[in-house]
Amino acid sequence: MPCLCTVITGPQLEDRFLVDGGADCTVLSAELIGRLGLSGTVGSRLAGVGGTEGSALVQTTLEFKHDAGGTAVVRGEFSAFTNPGAIVMNILGRDVLNNFDVIMSRPRNEILLLSPPHRYVIHSN
């Protein structure tokens, strides 16, 4: 299920990210990096279901809007594919997701990323 995230470095762009709890790291698409005008240092080859691809490492900030009107911010060095055909959507991996409690509701078509002081309680009827 995709979620929306704002990427901030130079221009502020909102883009879709696939939430992938099985991915070790967050990976930005070559298309997004091009729109941001970012260049990075040479990274390692990233491996996934589709094989391996070259990557670059870029410094940027990911911003998540929350329902109270504020934002949760994650700054860091993220991988980016250098091949425009490698992925069609950015991947939000465990390096970012580990900062949150992640709740996925298929019936409601929602992904909730909770960080302190927010919390959740499960009730049974």
CSV table of C-alpha atoms in Angstrom, one decimal:
chain,number,residue,atom,x,y,z
A,1,MET,CA,0.0,0.0,0.0
A,2,PRO,CA,1.5,3.4,-0.9
A,3,CYS,CA,1.7,6.4,1.4
A,4,LEU,CA,2.5,10.0,0.7
A,5,CYS,CA,5.7,11.5,2.0
A,6,THR,CA,7.3,14.9,1.3
A,7,VAL,CA,10.9,14.9,0.3
A,8,ILE,CA,12.8,18.1,1.2
A,9,THR,CA,16.1,19.0,-0.4
A,10,GLY,CA,16.0,22.1,-2.6
A,11,PRO,CA,12.5,21.9,-3.8
A,12,GLN,CA,9.9,20.4,-1.6
A,13,LEU,CA,8.2,17.5,-3.4
A,14,GLU,CA,5.4,15.2,-2.3
A,15,ASP,CA,5.7,11.7,-3.7
A,16,ARG,CA,4.3,8.2,-3.2
A,17,PHE,CA,6.2,5.5,-1.3
A,18,LEU,CA,5.5,1.8,-1.1
A,19,VAL,CA,5.7,0.7,2.6
A,20,ASP,CA,7.9,-2.4,2.5
A,21,GLY,CA,8.6,-3.8,6.0
A,22,GLY,CA,10.8,-6.4,4.3
A,23,ALA,CA,13.1,-3.9,2.7
A,24,ASP,CA,16.3,-3.1,4.7
A,25,CYS,CA,16.5,0.4,3.5
A,26,THR,CA,14.5,3.2,2.0
A,27,VAL,CA,15.2,3.7,-1.7
A,28,LEU,CA,14.3,6.7,-3.8
A,29,SER,CA,13.6,6.4,-7.5
A,30,ALA,CA,15.9,7.8,-10.1
A,31,GLU,CA,13.0,9.9,-11.4
A,32,LEU,CA,12.5,11.5,-8.0
A,33,ILE,CA,16.2,12.3,-7.6
A,34,GLY,CA,16.1,13.9,-11.0
A,35,ARG,CA,13.1,16.1,-10.1
A,36,LEU,CA,14.9,17.1,-6.8
A,37,GLY,CA,18.1,17.9,-8.7
A,38,LEU,CA,20.1,15.7,-6.3
A,39,SER,CA,23.4,14.0,-7.0
A,40,GLY,CA,24.9,11.5,-4.7
A,41,THR,CA,28.0,9.6,-4.0
A,42,VAL,CA,28.3,6.1,-5.6
A,43,GLY,CA,26.5,3.5,-3.6
A,44,SER,CA,26.6,-0.2,-3.6
A,45,ARG,CA,24.5,-2.4,-5.8
A,46,LEU,CA,21.0,-3.0,-4.3
A,47,ALA,CA,19.5,-6.5,-4.6
A,48,GLY,CA,15.8,-7.3,-4.5
A,49,VAL,CA,13.2,-9.5,-6.2
A,50,GLY,CA,14.0,-8.1,-9.6
A,51,GLY,CA,17.8,-8.6,-9.4
A,52,THR,CA,20.5,-6.0,-8.7
A,53,GLU,CA,20.8,-2.4,-9.7
A,54,GLY,CA,23.4,0.4,-9.2
A,55,SER,CA,22.6,3.1,-6.6
A,56,ALA,CA,23.8,6.4,-5.3
A,57,LEU,CA,23.6,7.7,-1.7
A,58,VAL,CA,21.9,11.1,-1.2
A,59,GLN,CA,21.3,13.3,1.9
A,60,THR,CA,17.7,14.4,2.2
A,61,THR,CA,14.9,14.8,4.6
A,62,LEU,CA,11.6,12.9,4.6
A,63,GLU,CA,8.6,14.6,6.1
A,64,PHE,CA,5.3,12.9,7.2
A,65,LYS,CA,2.3,15.1,7.9
A,66,HIS,CA,0.1,14.1,10.8
A,67,ASP,CA,-3.5,14.7,11.6
A,68,ALA,CA,-2.8,17.4,14.2
A,69,GLY,CA,-1.3,19.5,11.5
A,70,GLY,CA,2.4,19.0,12.4
A,71,THR,CA,5.1,16.8,10.8
A,72,ALA,CA,7.3,13.9,11.7
A,73,VAL,CA,10.8,14.4,10.2
A,74,VAL,CA,13.4,11.7,9.3
A,75,ARG,CA,16.8,13.1,8.1
A,76,GLY,CA,19.5,10.9,6.7
A,77,GLU,CA,21.4,9.3,3.9
A,78,PHE,CA,19.2,7.3,1.6
A,79,SER,CA,19.8,5.0,-1.4
A,80,ALA,CA,18.6,6.0,-4.8
A,81,PHE,CA,18.5,3.9,-7.9
A,82,THR,CA,20.5,5.3,-10.8
A,83,ASN,CA,18.6,3.4,-13.5
A,84,PRO,CA,15.2,5.1,-14.2
A,85,GLY,CA,13.6,1.8,-15.0
A,86,ALA,CA,14.6,0.1,-11.7
A,87,ILE,CA,11.5,1.0,-9.7
A,88,VAL,CA,8.3,2.9,-10.5
A,89,MET,CA,7.6,3.9,-6.8
A,90,ASN,CA,9.9,4.9,-4.0
A,91,ILE,CA,10.3,2.3,-1.2
A,92,LEU,CA,9.9,3.1,2.4
A,93,GLY,CA,12.1,0.5,4.2
A,94,ARG,CA,12.9,-0.5,7.8
A,95,ASP,CA,15.6,2.2,8.2
A,96,VAL,CA,12.7,4.7,8.4
A,97,LEU,CA,9.8,2.5,9.5
A,98,ASN,CA,11.7,1.4,12.6
A,99,ASN,CA,11.1,5.0,13.9
A,100,PHE,CA,7.3,4.3,14.0
A,101,ASP,CA,4.7,1.9,15.1
A,102,VAL,CA,3.3,0.8,11.7
A,103,ILE,CA,-0.4,-0.1,11.4
A,104,MET,CA,-1.8,-1.3,8.1
A,105,SER,CA,-5.6,-1.6,7.8
A,106,ARG,CA,-6.6,-3.3,4.5
A,107,PRO,CA,-10.4,-2.7,5.1
A,108,ARG,CA,-9.9,1.0,5.7
A,109,ASN,CA,-7.1,1.3,3.0
A,110,GLU,CA,-4.9,3.1,5.6
A,111,ILE,CA,-1.3,3.0,6.7
A,112,LEU,CA,-0.7,4.7,10.1
A,113,LEU,CA,2.8,5.6,11.2
A,114,LEU,CA,2.7,6.4,14.9
A,115,SER,CA,5.5,8.0,16.9
A,116,PRO,CA,5.6,9.2,20.5
A,117,PRO,CA,3.6,10.7,22.1
A,118,HIS,CA,1.0,8.9,19.9
A,119,ARG,CA,0.2,5.3,20.8
A,120,TYR,CA,-2.5,2.7,20.0
A,121,VAL,CA,-4.7,0.5,22.1
A,122,ILE,CA,-6.4,-2.6,20.9
A,123,HIS,CA,-10.0,-3.2,22.2
A,124,SER,CA,-12.1,-6.3,21.8
A,125,ASN,CA,-15.9,-6.1,21.8
